[in-house]
mmCIF file of C-alpha atoms and ligand atoms in Angstrom:
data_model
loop_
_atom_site.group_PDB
_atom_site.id
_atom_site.type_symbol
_atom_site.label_atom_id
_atom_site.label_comp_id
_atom_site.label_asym_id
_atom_site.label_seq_id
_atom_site.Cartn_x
_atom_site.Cartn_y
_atom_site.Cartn_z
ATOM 1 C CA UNK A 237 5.186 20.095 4.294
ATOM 2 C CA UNK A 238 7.054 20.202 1.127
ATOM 3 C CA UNK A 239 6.341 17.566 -1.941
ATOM 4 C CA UNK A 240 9.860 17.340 -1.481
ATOM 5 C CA UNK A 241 10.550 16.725 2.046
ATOM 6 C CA UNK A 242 7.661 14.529 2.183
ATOM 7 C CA UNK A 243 9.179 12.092 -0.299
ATOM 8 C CA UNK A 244 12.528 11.932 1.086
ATOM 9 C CA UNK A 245 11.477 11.808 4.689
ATOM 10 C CA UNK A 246 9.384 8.409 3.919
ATOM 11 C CA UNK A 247 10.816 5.630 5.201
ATOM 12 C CA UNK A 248 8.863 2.190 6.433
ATOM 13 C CA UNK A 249 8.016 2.634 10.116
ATOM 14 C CA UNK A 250 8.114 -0.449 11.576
ATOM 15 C CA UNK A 251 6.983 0.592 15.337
ATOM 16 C CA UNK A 252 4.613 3.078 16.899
ATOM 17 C CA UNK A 253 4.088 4.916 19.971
ATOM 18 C CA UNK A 254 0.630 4.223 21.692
ATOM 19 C CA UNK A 255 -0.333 7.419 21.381
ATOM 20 C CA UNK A 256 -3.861 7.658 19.456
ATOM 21 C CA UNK A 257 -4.295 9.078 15.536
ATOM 22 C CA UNK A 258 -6.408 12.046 15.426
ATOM 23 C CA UNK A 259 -9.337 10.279 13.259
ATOM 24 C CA UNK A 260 -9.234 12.801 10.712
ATOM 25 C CA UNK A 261 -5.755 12.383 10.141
ATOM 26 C CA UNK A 262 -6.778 9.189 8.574
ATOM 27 C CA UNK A 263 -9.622 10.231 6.755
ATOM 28 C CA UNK A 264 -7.584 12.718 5.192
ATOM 29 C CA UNK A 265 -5.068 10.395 4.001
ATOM 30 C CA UNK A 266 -7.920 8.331 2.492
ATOM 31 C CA UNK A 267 -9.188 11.151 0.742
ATOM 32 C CA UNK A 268 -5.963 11.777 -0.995
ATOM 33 C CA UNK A 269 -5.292 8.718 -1.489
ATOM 34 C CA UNK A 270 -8.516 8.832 -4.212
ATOM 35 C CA UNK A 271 -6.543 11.024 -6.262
ATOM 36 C CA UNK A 272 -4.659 8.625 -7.163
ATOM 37 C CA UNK A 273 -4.675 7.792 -10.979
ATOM 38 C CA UNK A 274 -6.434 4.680 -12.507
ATOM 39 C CA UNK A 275 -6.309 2.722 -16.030
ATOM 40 C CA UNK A 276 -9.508 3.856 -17.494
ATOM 41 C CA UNK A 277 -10.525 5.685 -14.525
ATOM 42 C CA UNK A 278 -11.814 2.397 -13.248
ATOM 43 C CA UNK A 279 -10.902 3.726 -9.612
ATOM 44 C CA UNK A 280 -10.433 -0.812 -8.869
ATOM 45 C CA UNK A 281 -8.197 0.804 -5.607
ATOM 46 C CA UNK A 282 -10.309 0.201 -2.235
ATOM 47 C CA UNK A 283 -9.094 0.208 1.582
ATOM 48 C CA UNK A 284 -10.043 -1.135 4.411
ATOM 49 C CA UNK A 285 -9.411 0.907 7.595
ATOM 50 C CA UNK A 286 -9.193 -1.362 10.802
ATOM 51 C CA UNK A 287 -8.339 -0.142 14.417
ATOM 52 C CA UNK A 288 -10.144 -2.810 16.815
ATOM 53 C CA UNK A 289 -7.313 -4.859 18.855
ATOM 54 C CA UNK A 290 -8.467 -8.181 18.039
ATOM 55 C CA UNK A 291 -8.465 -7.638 14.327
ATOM 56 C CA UNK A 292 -5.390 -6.367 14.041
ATOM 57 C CA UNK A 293 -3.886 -8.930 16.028
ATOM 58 C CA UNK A 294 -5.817 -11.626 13.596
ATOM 59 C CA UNK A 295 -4.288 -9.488 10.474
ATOM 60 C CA UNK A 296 -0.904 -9.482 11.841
ATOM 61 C CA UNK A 297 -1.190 -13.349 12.148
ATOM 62 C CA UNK A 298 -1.603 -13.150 8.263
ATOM 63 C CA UNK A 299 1.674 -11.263 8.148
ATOM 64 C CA UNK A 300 3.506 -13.508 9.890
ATOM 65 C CA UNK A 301 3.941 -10.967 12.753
ATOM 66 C CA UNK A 302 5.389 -13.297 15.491
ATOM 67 C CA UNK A 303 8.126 -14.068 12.748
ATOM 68 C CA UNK A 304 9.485 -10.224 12.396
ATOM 69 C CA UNK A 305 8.909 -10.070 16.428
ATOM 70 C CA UNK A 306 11.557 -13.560 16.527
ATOM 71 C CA UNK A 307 14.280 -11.519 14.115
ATOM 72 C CA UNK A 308 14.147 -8.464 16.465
ATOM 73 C CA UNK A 309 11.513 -6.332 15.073
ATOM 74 C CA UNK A 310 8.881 -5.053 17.382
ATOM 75 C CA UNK A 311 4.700 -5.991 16.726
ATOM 76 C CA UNK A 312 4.226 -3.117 14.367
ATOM 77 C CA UNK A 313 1.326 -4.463 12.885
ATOM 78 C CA UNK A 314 -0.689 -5.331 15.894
ATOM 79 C CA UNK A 315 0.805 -2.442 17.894
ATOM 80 C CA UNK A 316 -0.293 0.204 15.026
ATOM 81 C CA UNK A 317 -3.237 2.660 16.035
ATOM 82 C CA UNK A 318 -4.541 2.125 12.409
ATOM 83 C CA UNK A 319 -4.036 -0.882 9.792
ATOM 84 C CA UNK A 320 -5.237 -0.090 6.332
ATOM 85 C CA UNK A 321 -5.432 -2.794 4.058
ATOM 86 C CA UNK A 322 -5.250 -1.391 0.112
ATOM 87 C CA UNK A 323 -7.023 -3.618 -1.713
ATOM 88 C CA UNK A 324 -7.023 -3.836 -6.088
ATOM 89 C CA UNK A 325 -10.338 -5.542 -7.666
ATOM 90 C CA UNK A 326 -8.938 -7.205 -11.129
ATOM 91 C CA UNK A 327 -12.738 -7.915 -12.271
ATOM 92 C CA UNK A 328 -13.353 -4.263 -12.115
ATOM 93 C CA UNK A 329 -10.874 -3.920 -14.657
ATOM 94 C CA UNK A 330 -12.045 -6.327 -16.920
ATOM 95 C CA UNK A 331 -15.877 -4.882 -16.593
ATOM 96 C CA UNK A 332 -14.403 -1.642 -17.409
ATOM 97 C CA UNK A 333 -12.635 -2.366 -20.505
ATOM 98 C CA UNK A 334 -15.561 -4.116 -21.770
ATOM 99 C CA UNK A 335 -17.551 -0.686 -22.135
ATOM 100 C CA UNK A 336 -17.619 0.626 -25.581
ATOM 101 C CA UNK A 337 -14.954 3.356 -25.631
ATOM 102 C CA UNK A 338 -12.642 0.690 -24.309
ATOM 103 C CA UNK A 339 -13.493 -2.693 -25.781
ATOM 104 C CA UNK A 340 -11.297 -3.863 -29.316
ATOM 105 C CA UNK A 341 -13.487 -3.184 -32.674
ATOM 106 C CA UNK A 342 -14.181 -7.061 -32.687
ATOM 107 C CA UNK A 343 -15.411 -6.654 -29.278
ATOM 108 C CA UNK A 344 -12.325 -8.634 -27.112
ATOM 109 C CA UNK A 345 -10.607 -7.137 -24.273
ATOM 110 C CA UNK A 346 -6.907 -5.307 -24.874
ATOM 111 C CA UNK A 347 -4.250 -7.559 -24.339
ATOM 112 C CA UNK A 348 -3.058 -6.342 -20.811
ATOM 113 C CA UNK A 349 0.413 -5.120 -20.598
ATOM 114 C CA UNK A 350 0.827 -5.106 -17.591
ATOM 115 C CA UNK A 351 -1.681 -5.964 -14.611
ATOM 116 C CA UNK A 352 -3.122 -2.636 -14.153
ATOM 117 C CA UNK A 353 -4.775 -2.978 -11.064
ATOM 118 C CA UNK A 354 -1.315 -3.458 -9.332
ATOM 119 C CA UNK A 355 -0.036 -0.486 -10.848
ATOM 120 C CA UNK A 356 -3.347 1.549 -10.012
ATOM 121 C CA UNK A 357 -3.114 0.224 -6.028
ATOM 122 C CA UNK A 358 0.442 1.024 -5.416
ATOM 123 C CA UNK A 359 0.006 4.294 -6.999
ATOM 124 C CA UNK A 360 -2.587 4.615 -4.002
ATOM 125 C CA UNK A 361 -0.662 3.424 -1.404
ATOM 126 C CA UNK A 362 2.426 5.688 -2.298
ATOM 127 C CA UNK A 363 -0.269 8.591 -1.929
ATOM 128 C CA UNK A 364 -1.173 6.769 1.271
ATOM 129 C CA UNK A 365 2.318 6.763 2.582
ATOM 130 C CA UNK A 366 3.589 10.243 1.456
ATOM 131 C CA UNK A 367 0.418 11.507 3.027
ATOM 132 C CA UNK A 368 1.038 9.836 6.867
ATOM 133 C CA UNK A 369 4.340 11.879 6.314
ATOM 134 C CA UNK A 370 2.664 14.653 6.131
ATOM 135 C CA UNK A 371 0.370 14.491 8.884
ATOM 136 C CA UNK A 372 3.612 13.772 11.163
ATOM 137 C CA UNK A 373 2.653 10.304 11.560
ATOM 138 C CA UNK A 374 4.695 7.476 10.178
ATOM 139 C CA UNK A 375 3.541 3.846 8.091
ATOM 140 C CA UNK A 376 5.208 0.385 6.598
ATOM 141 C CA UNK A 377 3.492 -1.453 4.506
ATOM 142 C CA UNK A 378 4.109 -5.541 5.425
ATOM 143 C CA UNK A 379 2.891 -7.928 2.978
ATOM 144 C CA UNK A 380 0.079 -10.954 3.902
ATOM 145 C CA UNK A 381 1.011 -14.648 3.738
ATOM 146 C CA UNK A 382 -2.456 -15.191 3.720
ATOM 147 C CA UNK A 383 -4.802 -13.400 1.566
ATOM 148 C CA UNK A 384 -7.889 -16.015 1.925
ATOM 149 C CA UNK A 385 -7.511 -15.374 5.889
ATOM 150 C CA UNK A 386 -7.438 -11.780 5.048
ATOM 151 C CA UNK A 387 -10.346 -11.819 2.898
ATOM 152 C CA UNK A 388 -12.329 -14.002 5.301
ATOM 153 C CA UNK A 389 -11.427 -11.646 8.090
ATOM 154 C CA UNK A 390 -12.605 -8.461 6.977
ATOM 155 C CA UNK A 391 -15.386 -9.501 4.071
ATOM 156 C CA UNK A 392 -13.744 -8.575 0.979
ATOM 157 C CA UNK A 393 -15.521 -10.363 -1.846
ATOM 158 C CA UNK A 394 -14.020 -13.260 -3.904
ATOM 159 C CA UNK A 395 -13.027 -10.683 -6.550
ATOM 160 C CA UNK A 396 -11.331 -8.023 -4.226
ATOM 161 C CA UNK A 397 -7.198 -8.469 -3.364
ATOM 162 C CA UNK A 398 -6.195 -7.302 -0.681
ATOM 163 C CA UNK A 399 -2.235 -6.599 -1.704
ATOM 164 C CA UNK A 400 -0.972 -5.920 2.112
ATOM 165 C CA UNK A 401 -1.375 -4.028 5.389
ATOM 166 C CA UNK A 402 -0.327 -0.447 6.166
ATOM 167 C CA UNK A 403 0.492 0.372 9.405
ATOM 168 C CA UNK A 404 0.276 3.908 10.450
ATOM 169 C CA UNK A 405 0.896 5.657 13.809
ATOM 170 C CA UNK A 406 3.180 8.318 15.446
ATOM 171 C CA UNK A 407 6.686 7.319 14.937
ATOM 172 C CA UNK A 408 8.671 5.488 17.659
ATOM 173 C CA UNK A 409 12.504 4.225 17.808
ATOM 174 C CA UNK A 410 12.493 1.231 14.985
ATOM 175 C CA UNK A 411 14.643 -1.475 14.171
ATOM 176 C CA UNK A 412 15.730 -0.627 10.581
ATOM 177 C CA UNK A 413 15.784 -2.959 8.109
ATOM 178 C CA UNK A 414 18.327 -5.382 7.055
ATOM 179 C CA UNK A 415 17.308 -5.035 3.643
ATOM 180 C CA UNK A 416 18.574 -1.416 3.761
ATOM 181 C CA UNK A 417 22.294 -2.280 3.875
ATOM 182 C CA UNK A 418 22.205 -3.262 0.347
ATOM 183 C CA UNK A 419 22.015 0.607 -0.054
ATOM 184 C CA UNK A 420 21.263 2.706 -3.220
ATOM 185 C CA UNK A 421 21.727 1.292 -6.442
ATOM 186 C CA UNK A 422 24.376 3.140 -8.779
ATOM 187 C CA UNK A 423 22.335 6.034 -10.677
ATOM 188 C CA UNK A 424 23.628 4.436 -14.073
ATOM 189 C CA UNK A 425 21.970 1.312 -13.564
ATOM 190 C CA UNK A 426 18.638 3.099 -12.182
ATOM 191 C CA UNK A 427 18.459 5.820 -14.933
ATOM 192 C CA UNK A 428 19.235 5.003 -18.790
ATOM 193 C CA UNK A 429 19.243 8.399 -21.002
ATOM 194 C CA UNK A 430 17.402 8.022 -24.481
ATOM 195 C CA UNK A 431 18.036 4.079 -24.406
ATOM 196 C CA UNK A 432 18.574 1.205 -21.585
HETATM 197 C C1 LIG B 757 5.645 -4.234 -2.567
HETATM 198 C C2 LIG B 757 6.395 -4.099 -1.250
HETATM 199 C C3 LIG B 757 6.371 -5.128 -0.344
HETATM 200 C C4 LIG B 757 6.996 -4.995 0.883
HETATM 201 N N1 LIG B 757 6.864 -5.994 1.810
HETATM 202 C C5 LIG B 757 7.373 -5.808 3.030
HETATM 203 C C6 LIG B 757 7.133 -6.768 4.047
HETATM 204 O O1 LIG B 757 6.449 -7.781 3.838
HETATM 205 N N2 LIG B 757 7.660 -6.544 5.270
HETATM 206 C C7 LIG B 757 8.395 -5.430 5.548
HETATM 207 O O2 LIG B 757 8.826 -5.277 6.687
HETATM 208 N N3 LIG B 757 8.646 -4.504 4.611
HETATM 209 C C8 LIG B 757 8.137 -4.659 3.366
HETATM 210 N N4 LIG B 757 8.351 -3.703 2.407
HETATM 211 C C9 LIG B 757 9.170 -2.515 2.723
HETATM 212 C C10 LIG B 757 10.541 -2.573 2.094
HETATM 213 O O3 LIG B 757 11.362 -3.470 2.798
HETATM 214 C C11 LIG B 757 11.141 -1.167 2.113
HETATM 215 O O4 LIG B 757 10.333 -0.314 1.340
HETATM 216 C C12 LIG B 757 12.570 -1.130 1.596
HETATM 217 O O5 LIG B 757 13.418 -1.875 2.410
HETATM 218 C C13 LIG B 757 13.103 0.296 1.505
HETATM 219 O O6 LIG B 757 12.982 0.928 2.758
HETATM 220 P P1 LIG B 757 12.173 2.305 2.945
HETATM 221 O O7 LIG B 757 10.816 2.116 2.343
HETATM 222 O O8 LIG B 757 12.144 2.501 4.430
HETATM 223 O O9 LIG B 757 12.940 3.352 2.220
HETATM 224 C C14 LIG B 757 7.727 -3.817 1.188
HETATM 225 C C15 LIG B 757 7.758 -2.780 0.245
HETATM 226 C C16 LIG B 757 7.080 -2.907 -0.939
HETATM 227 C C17 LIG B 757 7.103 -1.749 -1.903
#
C-alpha cells in the first residue's frame, strides 16, 4: 500500500469482526513499530501484546468499556482479536541523559522541553496504526482510566506507563465518532508560513 493511502485511509476502528489476525500480521507491525525515532536513541517505547479473553475484558474495564457500550458504541476493546498496550518508561530517559555525551558540563540533566517519552511513544503508536492499515486490518487507540489497574494487570514495573490500549482486528461496520462532527480545522489556523 501506498505511504499515502495508508495515512489517509487511517481512521479509529472502533469494532471488529471475529475473524482471527494472522499472528504475523502483528509481529510485523511490532517490528515497524521499532523504527520509530527516540530522544537520544533511548528506544523508552515498549508494548504489550495481549489476546487472552479474560484480560482483555479486565483491560477494557480500565477503559471504561461498558461506558462507550451505554453511548452506542460496540465492546471494541474486549471484542478486539489483539490489544496492544504502548507503554513510555520516563526513568529510561532520565538514565539516558545522564551518560556522558548527554549529561550538562556541570553534570545535571537538560532541562526537558518537552516530556520526551510521550513524544517518542506516540511516534510508535502512529507507526503502529499506519501499519494495521497496511496489513488490511483496522485499530483505535482508547485511553485507560486506570493505569495502576493496568500496570497491576499485565506486570509493568513501577517505572513503565502504559499511555493506552490499541485495538486491532479486521474492520467491521463502526459507530463513528461524535467527536468527528467538529470536522477539519481551517488550514490557516493549522499551518502558519514563516511565523504563527
Ligand atoms: C491521545 C489520544 C487519545 C485518544 N483517546 C481516545 C479514547 O479514549 N477513546 C476513543 O474512542 N478514542 C480516542 N482517541 C481517538 C480520537 O477520538 C480520534 O483520533 C479522533 O476523533 C479523530 O478520528 P480518527 O482518528 O478516526 O481520524 C484518542 C486519540 C488520541 C490521539
Amino acid at each position: 500500500m501506498e505511504f499515502r493511502d495508508a495515512v489517509i485511509k487511517r481512521r479509529m476502528v472502533r469494532n471488529f469482526s471475529d475473524r482471527p489476525i494472522e499472528p504475523e500480521k502483528i509481529d510485523r507491525i511490532i517490528e515497524l513499530t521499532r523504527h520509530a525515532p527516540s530522544a537520544g536513541f533511548t528506544q523508552g517505547q515498549s508494548f504489550v501484546v495481549v489476546t487472552q479473553l479474560e484480560l482483555k475484558k479486565a483491560i477494557a474495564k480500565t477503559c471504561e468499556e461498558e461506558e462507550y457500550v451505554k453511548s452506542g458504541f460496540d465492546p471494541f476493546i474486549s471484542k478486539a482479536p489483539v490489544l496492544l498496550i504502548p507503554c513510555a518508561n520516563e526513568a529510561a530517559y532520565h538514565r539516558r541523559y545522564q551518560e556522558k555525551d548527554k549529561v550538562n558540563e556541570d553534570g545535571t540533566e537538560i532541562v526537558w522541553p518537552v516530556p520526551y517519552w510521550f513524544m517518542d511513544i506516540g511516534c510508535a503508536v502512529m507507526i503502529a496504526l499506519l501499519a494495521a492499515v497496511d496489513e488490511g486490518l483496522g485499530a483505535a487507540f482508547a485511553g485507560s482510566k486506570d493505569l495502576d489497574a493496568l500496570r497491576k494487570l499485565l506486570n509493568i514495573p513501577a517505572e513503565v506507563t502504559p499511555v493506552g490500549v490499541i485495538g486491532i482486528g479486521y474492520r467491521a461496520q463502526d459507530v463513528p465518532s461524535p467527536s468527528l462532527k467538529r470536522g477539519r480545522k481551517p488550514d490557516a489556523e493549522y499551518l502558519h508560513r514563516e511565523k504563527w
